[in-house]
Coordinates of C-alpha atoms and ligand atoms in Angstrom, one line a residue:
X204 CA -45.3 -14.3 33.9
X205 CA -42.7 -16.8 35.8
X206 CA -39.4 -16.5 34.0
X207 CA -38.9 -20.3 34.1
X208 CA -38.8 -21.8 30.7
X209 CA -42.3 -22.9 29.4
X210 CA -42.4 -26.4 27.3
X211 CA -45.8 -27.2 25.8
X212 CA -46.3 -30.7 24.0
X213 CA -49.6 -30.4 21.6
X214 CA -50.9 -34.2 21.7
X215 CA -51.2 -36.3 24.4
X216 CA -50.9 -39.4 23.4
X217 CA -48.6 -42.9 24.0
X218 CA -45.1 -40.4 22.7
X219 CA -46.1 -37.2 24.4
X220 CA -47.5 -37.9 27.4
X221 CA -45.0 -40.3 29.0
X222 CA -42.3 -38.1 26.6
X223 CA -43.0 -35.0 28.8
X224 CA -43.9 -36.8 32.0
X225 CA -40.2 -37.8 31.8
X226 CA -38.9 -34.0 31.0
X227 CA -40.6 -32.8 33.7
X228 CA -39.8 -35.4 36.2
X229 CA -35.8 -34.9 35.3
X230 CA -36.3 -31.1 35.0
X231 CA -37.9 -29.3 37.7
X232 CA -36.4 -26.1 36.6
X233 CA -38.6 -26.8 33.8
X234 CA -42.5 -26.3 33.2
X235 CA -44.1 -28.1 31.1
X236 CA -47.7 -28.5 29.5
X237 CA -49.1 -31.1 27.8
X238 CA -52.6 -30.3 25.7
X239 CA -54.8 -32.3 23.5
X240 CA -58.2 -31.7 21.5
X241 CA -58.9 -35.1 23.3
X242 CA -61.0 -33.7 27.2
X243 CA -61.3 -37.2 28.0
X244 CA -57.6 -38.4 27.5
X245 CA -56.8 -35.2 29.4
X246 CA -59.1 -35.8 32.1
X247 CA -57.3 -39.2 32.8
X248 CA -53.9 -37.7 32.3
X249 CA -55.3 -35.7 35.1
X250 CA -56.9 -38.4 36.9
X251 CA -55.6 -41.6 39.0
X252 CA -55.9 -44.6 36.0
X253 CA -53.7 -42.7 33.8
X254 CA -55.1 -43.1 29.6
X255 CA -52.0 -45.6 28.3
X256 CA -50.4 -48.2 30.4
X257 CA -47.0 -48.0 30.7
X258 CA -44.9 -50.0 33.4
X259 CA -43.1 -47.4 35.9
X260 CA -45.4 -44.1 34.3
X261 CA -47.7 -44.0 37.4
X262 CA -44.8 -43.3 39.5
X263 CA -43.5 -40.4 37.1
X264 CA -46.3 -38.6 36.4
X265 CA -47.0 -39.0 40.2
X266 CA -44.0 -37.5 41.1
X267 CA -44.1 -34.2 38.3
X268 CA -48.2 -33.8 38.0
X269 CA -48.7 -30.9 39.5
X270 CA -45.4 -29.8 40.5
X271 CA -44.3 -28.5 36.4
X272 CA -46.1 -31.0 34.6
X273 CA -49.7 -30.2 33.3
X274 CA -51.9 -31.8 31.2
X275 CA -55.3 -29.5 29.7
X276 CA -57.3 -28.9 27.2
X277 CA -56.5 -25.1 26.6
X278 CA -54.2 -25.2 23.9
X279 CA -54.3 -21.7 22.7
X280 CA -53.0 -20.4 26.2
X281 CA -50.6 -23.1 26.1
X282 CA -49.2 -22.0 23.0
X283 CA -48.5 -17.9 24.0
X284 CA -46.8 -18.9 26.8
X285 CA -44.2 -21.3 25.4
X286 CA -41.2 -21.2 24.4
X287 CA -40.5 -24.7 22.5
X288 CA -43.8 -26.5 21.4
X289 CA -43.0 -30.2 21.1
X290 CA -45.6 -31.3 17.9
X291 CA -46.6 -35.3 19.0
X292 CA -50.2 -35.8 17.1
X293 CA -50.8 -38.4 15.3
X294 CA -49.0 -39.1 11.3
X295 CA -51.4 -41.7 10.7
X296 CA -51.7 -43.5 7.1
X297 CA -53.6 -41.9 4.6
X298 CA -57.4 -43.3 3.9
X299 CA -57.8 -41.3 0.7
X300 CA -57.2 -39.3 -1.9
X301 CA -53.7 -39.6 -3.4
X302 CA -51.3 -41.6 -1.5
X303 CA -54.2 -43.8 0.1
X304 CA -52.7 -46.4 2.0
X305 CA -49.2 -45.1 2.3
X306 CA -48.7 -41.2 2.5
X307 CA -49.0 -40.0 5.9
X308 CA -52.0 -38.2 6.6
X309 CA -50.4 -34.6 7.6
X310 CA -53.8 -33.3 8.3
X311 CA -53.8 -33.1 12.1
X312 CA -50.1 -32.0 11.5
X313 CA -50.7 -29.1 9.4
X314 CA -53.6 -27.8 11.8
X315 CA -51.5 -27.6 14.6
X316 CA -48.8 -25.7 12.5
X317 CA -52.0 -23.2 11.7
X318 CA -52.8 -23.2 15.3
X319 CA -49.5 -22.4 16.6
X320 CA -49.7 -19.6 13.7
X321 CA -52.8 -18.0 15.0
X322 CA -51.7 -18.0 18.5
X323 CA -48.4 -17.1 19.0
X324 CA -46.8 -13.5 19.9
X325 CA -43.2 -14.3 20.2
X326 CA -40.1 -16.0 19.4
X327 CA -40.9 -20.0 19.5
X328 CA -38.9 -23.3 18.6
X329 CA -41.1 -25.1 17.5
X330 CA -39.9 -29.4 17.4
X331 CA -41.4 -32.4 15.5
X332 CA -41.6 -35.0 17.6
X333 CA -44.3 -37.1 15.5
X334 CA -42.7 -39.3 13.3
X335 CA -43.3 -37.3 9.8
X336 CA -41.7 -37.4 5.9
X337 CA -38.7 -36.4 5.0
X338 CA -38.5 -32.8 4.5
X339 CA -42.0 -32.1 6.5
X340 CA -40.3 -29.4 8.2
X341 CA -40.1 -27.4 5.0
X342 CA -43.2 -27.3 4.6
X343 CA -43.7 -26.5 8.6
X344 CA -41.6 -23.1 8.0
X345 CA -43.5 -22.2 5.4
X346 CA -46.6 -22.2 7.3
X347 CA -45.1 -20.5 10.4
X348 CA -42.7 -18.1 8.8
X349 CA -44.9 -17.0 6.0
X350 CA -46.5 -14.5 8.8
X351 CA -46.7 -11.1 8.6
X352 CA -47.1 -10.8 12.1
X353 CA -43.0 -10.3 12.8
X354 CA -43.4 -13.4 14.6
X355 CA -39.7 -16.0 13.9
X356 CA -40.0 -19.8 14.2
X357 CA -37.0 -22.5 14.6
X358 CA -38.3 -26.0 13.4
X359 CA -36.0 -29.0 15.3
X360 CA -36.2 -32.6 14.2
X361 CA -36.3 -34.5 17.3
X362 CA -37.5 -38.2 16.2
X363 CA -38.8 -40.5 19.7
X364 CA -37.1 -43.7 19.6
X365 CA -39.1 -45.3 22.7
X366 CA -40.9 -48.2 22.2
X367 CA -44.2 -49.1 24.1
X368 CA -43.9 -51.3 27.4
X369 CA -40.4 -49.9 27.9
X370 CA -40.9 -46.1 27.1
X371 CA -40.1 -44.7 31.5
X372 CA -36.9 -46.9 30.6
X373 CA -36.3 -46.0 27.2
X374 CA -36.9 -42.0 27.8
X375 CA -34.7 -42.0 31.0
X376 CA -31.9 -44.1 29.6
X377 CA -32.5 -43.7 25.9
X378 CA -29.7 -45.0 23.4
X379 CA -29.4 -41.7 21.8
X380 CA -31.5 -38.7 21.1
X381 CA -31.2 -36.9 18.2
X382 CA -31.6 -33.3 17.3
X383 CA -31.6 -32.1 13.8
X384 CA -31.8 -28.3 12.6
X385 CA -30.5 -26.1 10.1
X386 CA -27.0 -25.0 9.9
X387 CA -27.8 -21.3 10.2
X388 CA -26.8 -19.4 13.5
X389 CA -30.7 -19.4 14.5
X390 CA -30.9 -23.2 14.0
X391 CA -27.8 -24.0 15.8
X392 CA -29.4 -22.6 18.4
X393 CA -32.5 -23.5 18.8
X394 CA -30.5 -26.8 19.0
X395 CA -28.2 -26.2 21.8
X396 CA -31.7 -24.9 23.6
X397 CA -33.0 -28.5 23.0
X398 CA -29.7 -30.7 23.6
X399 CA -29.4 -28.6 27.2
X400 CA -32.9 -29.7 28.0
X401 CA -32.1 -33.2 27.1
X402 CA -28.4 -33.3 28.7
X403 CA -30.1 -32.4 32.4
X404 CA -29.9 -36.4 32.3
X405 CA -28.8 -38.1 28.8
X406 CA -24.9 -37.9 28.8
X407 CA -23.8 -35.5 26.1
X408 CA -22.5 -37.9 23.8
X409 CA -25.4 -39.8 23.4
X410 CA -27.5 -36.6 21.5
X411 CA -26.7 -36.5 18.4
X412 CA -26.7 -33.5 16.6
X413 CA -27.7 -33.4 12.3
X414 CA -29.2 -31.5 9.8
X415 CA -32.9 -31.6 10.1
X416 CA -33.6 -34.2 6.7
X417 CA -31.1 -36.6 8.5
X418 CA -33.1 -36.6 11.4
X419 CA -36.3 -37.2 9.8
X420 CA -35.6 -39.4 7.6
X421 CA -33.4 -41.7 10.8
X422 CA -36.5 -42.0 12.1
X423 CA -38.0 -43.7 9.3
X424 CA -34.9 -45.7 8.7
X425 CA -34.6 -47.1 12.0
X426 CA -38.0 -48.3 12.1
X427 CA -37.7 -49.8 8.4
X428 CA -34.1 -51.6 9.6
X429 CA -36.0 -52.9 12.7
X430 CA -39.3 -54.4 11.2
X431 CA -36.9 -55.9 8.2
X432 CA -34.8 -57.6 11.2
X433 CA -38.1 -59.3 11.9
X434 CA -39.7 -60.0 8.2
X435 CA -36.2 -61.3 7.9
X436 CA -35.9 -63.8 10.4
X437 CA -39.7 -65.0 9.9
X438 CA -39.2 -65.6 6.4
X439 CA -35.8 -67.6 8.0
X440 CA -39.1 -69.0 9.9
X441 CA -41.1 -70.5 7.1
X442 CA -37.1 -72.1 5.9
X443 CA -36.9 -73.8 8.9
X444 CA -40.2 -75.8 9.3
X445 CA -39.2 -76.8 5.8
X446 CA -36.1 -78.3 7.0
X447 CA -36.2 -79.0 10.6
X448 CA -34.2 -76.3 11.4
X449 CA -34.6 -74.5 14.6
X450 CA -35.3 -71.1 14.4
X451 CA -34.2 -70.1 17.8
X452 CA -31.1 -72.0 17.1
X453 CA -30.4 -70.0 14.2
X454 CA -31.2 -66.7 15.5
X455 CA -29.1 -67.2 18.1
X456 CA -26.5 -68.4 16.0
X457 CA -26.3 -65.6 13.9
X458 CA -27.0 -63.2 16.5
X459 CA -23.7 -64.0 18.5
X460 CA -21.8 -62.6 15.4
X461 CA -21.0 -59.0 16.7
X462 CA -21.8 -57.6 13.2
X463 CA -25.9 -58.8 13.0
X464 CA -26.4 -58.6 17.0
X465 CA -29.0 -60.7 18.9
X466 CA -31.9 -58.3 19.2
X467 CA -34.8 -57.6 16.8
X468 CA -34.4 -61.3 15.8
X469 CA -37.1 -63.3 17.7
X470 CA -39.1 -64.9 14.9
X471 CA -43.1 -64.2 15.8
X472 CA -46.6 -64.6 14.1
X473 CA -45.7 -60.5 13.0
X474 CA -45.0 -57.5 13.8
X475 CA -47.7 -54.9 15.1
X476 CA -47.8 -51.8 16.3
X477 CA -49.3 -48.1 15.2
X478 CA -45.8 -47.5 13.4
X479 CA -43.8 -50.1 11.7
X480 CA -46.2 -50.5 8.9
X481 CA -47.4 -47.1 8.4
X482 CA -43.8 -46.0 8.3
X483 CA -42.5 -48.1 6.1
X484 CA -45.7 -47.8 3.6
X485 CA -44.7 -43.9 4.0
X486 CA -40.9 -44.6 3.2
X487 CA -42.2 -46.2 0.4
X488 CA -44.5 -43.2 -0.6
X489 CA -41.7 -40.8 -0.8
X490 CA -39.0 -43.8 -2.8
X491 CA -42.1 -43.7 -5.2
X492 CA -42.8 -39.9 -4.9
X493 CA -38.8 -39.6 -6.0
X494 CA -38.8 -42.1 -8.9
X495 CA -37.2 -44.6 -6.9
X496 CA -38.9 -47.5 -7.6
X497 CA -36.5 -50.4 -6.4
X498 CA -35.8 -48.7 -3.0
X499 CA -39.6 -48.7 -2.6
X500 CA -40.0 -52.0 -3.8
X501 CA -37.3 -53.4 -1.6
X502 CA -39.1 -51.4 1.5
X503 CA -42.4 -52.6 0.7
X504 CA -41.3 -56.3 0.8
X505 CA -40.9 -56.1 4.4
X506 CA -44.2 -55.0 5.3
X507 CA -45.4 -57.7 2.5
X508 CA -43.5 -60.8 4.2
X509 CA -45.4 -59.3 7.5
X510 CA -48.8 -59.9 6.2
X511 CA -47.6 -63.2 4.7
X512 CA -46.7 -64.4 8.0
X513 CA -50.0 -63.7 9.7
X514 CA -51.4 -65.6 6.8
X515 CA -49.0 -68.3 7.2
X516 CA -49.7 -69.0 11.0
X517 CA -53.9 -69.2 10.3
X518 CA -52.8 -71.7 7.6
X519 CA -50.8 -73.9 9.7
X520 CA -53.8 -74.0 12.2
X521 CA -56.1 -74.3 9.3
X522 CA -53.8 -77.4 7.6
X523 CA -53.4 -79.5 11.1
X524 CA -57.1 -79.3 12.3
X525 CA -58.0 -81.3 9.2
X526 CA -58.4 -78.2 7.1
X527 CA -61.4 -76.6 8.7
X528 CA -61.9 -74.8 12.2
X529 CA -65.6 -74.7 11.1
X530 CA -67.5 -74.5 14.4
X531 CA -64.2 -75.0 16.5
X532 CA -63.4 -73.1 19.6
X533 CA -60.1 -71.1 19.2
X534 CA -59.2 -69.2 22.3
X535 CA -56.4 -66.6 21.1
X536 CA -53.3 -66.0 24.1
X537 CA -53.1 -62.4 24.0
X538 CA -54.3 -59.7 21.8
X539 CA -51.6 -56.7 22.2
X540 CA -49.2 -55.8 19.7
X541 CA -46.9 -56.9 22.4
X542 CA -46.5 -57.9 25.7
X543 CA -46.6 -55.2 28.8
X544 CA -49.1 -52.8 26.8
X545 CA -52.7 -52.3 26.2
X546 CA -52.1 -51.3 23.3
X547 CA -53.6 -53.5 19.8
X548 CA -52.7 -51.1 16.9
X549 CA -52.2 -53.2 14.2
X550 CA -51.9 -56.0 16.0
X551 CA -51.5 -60.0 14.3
X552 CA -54.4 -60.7 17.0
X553 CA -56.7 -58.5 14.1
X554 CA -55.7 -60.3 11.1
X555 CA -55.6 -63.7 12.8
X556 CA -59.2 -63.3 14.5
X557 CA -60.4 -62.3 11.6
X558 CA -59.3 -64.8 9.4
X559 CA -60.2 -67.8 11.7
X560 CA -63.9 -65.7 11.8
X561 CA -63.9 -65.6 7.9
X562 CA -63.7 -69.7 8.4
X563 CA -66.6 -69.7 10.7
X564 CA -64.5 -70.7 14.0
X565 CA -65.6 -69.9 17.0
X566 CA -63.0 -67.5 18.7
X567 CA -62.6 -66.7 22.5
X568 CA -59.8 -63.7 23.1
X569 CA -58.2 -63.3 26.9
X570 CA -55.7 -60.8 27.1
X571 CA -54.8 -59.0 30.3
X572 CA -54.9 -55.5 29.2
X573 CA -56.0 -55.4 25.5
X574 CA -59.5 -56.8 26.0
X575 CA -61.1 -52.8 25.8
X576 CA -59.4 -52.5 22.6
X577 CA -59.8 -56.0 21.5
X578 CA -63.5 -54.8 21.7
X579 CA -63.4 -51.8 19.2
X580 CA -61.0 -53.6 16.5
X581 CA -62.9 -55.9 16.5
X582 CA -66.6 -53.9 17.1
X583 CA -67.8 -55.7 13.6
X584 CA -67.4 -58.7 14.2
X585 CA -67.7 -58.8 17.8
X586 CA -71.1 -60.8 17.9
X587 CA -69.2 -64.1 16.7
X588 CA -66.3 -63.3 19.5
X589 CA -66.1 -64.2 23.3
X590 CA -63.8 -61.6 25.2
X591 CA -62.8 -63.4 28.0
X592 CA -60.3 -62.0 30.9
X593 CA -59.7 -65.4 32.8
X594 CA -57.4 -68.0 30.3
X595 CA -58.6 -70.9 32.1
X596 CA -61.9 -69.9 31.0
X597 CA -60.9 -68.9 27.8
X598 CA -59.4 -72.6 26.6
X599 CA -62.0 -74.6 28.2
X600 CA -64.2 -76.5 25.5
X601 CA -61.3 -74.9 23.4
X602 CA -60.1 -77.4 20.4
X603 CA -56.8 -75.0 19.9
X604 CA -54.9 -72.2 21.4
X605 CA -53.0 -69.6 19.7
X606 CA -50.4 -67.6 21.8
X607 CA -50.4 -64.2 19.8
X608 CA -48.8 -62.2 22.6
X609 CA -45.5 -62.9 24.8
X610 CA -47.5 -62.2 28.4
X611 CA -45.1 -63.3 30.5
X612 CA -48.5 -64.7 32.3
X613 CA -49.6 -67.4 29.6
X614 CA -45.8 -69.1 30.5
X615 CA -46.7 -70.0 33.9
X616 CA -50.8 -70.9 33.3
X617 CA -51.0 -74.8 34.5
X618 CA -51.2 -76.4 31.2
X619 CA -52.4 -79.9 32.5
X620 CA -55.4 -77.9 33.7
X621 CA -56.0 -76.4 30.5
X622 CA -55.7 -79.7 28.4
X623 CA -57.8 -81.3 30.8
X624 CA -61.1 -78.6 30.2
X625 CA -60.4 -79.2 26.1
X626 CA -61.6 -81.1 23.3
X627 CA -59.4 -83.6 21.6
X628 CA -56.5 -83.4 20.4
X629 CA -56.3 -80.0 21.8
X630 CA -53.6 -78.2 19.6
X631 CA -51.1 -75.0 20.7
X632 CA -49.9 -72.8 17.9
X633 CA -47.2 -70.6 19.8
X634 CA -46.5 -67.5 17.8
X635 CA -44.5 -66.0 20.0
X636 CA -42.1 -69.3 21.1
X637 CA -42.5 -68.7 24.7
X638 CA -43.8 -72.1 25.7
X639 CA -42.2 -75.4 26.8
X640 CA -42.6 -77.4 23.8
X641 CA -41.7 -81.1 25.1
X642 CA -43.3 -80.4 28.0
X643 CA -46.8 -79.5 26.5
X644 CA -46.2 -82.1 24.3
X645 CA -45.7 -84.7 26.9
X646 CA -48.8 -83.5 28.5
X647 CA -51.1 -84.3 25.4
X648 CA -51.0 -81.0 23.2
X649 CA -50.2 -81.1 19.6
X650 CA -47.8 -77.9 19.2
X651 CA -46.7 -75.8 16.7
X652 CA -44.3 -73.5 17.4
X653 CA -42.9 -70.4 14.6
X654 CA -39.9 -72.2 12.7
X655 CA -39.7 -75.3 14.7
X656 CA -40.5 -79.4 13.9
X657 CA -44.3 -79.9 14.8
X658 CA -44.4 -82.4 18.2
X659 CA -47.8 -84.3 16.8
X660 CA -49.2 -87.0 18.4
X661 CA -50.9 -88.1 15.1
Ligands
NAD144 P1 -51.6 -41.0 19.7 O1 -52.7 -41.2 18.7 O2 -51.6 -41.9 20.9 O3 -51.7 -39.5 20.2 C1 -51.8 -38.4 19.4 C2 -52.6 -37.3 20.2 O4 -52.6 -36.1 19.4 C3 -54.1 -37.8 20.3 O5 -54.4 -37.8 21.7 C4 -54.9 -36.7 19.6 O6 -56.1 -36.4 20.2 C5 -53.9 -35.5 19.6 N1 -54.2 -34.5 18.6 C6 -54.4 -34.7 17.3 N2 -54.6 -33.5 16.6 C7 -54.4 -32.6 17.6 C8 -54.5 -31.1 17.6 N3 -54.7 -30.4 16.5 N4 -54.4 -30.5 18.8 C9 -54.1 -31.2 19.9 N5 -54.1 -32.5 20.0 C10 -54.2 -33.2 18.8 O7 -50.3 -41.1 18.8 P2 -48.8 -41.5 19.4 O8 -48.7 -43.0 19.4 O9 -48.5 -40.7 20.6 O10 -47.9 -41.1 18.2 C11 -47.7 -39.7 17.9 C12 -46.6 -39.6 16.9 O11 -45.4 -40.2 17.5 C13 -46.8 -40.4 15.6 O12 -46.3 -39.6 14.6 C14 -46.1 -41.6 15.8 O13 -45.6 -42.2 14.6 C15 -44.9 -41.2 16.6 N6 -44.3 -42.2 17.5 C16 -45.1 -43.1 18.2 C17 -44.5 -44.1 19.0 C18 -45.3 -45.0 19.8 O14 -44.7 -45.9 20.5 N7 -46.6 -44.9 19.8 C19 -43.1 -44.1 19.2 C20 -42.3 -43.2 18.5 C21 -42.9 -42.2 17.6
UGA145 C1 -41.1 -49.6 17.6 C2 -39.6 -49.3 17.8 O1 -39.0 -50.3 18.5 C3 -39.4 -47.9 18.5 O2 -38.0 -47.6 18.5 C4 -40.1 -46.8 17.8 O3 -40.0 -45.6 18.5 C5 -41.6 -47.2 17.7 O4 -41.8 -48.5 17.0 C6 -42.4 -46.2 16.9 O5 -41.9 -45.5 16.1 O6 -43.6 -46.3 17.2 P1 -42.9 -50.5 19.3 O7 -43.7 -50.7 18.0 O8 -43.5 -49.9 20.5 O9 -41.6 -49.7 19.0 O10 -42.5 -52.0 19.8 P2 -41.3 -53.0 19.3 O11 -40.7 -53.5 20.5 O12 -40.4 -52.4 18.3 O13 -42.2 -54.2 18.7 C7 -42.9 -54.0 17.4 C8 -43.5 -55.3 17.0 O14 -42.4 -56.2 16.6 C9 -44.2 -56.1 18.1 O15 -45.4 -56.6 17.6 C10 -43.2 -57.1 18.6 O16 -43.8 -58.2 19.2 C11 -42.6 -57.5 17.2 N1 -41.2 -58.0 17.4 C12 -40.2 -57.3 18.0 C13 -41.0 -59.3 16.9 O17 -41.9 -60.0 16.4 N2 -39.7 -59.8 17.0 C14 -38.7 -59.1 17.6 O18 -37.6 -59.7 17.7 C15 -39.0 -57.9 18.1

C-alpha cells in the first residue's frame, strides 16, 4: 500500500465534489477519493460535462482527476484504505415522522456512520462536513466507537462555508475554515492532522480551531445570520414601496456603516437554495427540542418573512395586471436559486410558477442553465409550462416578465426588441433589481422593481 496519506469523501455532491477537487488540486502529496451510491453522478465526475456547474471547476478537476483525485463508486474499498473520511451526504429536512418539516433527516447520515463501522480495520478520523445538529457528533461516536472490533475513531467538525457559483473561489481563498474537536490529546490531534491539510494553502490564521458543538452549531448560525440579513432587508422592501423609499438607497446607506457591512443586503423576490431554509427550520427544531421557544420563534420568522415575500412579489403582478393573469403569458427571467448555477433547490422560481399556475396564467421559463431542473420541480405541473432556452422567445406574445434570477445575461437582452414581440402594456416585475428602470420605462414597460416607486404608464 503507498504510504501517502489517503483522504476519502463519501458523497459526491455540490460540497464534496468541488470540496475535494480543491484538496487534491492544492495537495499533490495528497490522495484523495471521492465515492457516492450515485453510478451516474460518478460516471460524470469521471466524465467531460462534469454533474454540477461550477465556474473555474472544469479546470480543477482537470488538473487533479487522475493524478490523486478519484471519483468511484466502490465505497467499501475506499473506506479501508483511508485515513480521514470526509462525511458530505445529504442532511435534508425531514418528510415524516416526528420533526416533519424541520428535523434534519440523519438517515443517509447514520448509514454511512454504519458503513464506515462495517468496513474499517484501522485508526480513522472520521470529519462531518455535511452541515448537521448540534451535537450529531455524539451520536456519530457512539455508532463508531461502540465496536468491539478494537477499532478508535476521532470525529472533527469541519462545517463548508462555500456558497454555490463561487465555491473554486470560496474553497481556494476561503474566509476561514473551521475545525472543531474534543479537547482530549486524541482530538487535538486529529485536528492538527486536519488544519495541516488545510494550511498547504489557507494561511494559518484563518483555521479556526473550537470545540466540536461550536463548530456545528457555527455552521447553522452563519447561515441563520445570513438568510435574516436578507428577510431583513426585504421586509425593509415591502416599507419602502409604502413610502417611496428606495431600497437600494437604504441598503446602501446602512451598509456603509462599518458595523452592519454592505453584503448579504440586496433586497430580492427570496432567498433559495438547498440550505438556508432547511437549516434554519432545523435550528429551530433543536430551540424547540431544548424548551426554547422564543429563540425558535425568533429563527423561524426569518424563514416565514421568506415565503411572505415570494407571496408578496405574485401579488404585486397579480394587483397591476387588473387582478387576474387568467390566460396571460408570463415568461419568468431565470429559474436558479441564483445566478452562475444550475442549481433550483428551493428556488422563488417554484413558489412563483406555481402560484401564477394556481391563477391559470400561462407561464414560459428561460433560464440558461436551470431549464433540466426547472423540468423535474416542476414535473407536475409541467403540461401548463413552456421551457424555453432563447428569452427572446420566451417574452414574445408575453403580457409580463418576471426577472427571478440575477443572470448577468437578462441585463444586456435588447429590451426594445422584447417590448416590441409583447402584448400591451407589457409589464417587468424585477426581483432581483438588476435592470435599468427609467430606461425600460422610457421604452414602454410598466416596471416594478423590489422596494422601489412603480414607473406606470397608467
Ligand atoms: P448533494 O445532494 O448534492 O450531495 C450529497 C451526495 O451524497 C449525493 O450525491 C448522494 O448520492 C450521496 N450519498 C447519500 N448517501 C450516501 C451514502 N450512504 N453513501 C455514499 N453517498 C451517499 O448535497 P450537497 O449540496 O453536496 O450537500 C451535502 C451537505 O453539505 C449537506 O449537509 C448540506 O447542508 C451541506 N452544505 C451544502 C452546501 C451547498 O452549497 N450545496 C454548502 C455548504 C454545506
Ligand atoms: C449559502 C451560504 O452563503 C454559504 O456560506 C453556505 O455554505 C451555503 O448557503 C450552504 O450552507 O449551503 P448559497 O445558498 O449557495 O450559500 O448561496 P448564497 O449566495 O448565500 O445565496 C442564497 C440565496 O440568497 C440566493 O437565492 C440569493 O439570490 C439570495 N440572496 C443572497 C439575496 O436575495 N440577497 C442577498 O443579498 C444575498
Amino acid at each position: 500500500m503507498s504510504n501517502r496519506t489517503q483522504i476519502l469523501c463519501i458523497g459526491a455532491g455540490y460540497v464534496g465534489g468541488p470540496t475535494m477537487a480543491v484538496i487534491a488540486d492544492k495537495c499533490p502529496h495528497l490522495d484523495v477519493t471521492v465515492v457516492d451510491i450515485n453510478a451516474g453522478r460518478i460516471a460524470a465526475w469521471n466524465g467531460d460535462t462534469l454533474p454540477i456547474y461550477e465556474p473555474g471547476l472544469d479546470e480543477v478537476v482537470r488538473r487533479a482527476r487522475g493524478r490523486n483525485l478519484f471519483f468511484s463508486t466502490d465505497i467499501e474499498g475506499g473506506i479501508r484504505k483511508a485515513e480521514i473520511i470526509f462525511v458530505s451526504v445529504n442532511t435534508p429536512t425531514k418528510t415524516f415522522g416526528q420533526g416533519a418539516g424541520c428535523a434534519a433527516d440523519l438517515q443517509y447520515w447514520e448509514l454511512t456512520a454504519r458503513q464506515i463501522l462495517a468496513h474499517s480495520t484501522s485508526h480513522k478520523i472520521v470529519v462531518e462536513k455535511s452541515t448537521l445538529p448540534v451535537r450529531t457528533a455524539e451520536a456519530m461516536e457512539r455508532i463508531l466507537n461502540g465496536n468491539d472490533k478494537g477499532v478508535r475513531f476521532d470525529v472533527l467538525s469541519n462545517p463548508e462555508f462555500l456558497a454555490e457559483g463561487t465555491a473554486v473561489k470560496d474553497l481556494e481563498q476561503p474566509d476561514r475554515v473551521l475545525i472543531g474537536s474534543h479537547e482530549t490529546p486524541e482530538g487535538v490531534a486529529a485536528r492538527k492532522a486536519l488544519v495541516d491539510v488545510y494550511t498547504t494553502w489557507v494561511p494559518r490564521e484563518r483555521v479556526i480551531e473550537s470545540n466540536l458543538w461550536s463548530a456545528e452549531l457555527s455552521k447553522l448560525t452563519a447561515n441563520a445570520f445570513l438568510a435574516q440579513r436578507i428577510s431583513s432587508i426585504n421586509a425593509i422592501s415591502a416599507l419602502c414601496e409604502k413610502t417611496e423609499a428606495d431600497v437600494d438607497e437604504v441598503a446602501y446607506a446602512i451598509g456603509t456603516d462599518s458595523r452592519i457591512g454592505p453584503r448579504f443586503l440586496k433586497a430580492s423576490v427570496g432567498f433559495g437554495g438547498s440550505c438556508f431554509r432547511k437549516d434554519i427550520l432545523n435550528l429551530v427544531y433543536i430551540c424547540r427540542s431544548y424548551g426554547l421557544d422564543a429563540p425558535a420563534d425568533y429563527w423561524e420568522s426569518v424563514v416565514n418573512m421568506n415565503d411572505w415575500q415570494q407571496a408578496r412579489f405574485v401579488q404585486t403582478m397579480l394587483a397591476s395586471m387588473f387582478n387576474t393573469v387568467a390566460g396571460k403569458r408570463i415568461a419568468l427571467f431565470g429559474f436558479a436559486f441564483k445566478a452562475d448555477t444550475g442549481d433550483t433547490r428551493e428556488s422563488p422560481g417554484i413558489a412563483v410558477a406555481r402560484q401564477l399556475i394556481e391563477e391559470h396564467a400561462r407561464v414560459v421559463i428561460t433560464d440558461p442553465q436551470a431549464l433540466d431542473n426547472a423540468k423535474v420541480d416542476l414535473k407536475d405541473v409541467s403540461r401548463e409550462i413552456v421551457f424555453e432556452p432563447d428569452p427572446y422567445k420566451a417574452a414574445a406574445g408575453a403580457h409580463a416578465i418576471a426577472v427571478i434570477t440575477e443572470w448577468t445575461l437578462f441585463k444586456t437582452l435588447d429590451y426594445e426588441r422584447i417590448f416590441r414581440a409583447m402584448e400591451k402594456p407589457a409589464s417587468i416585475f424585477d426581483g432581483r433589481n438588476i435592470l435599468d428602470r427609467q430606461k425600460l420605462f422610457e421604452i414602454g414597460f410598466n416596471v416594478f422593481a423590489i422596494g422601489k416607486r412603480p414607473l406606470k404608464h397608467f
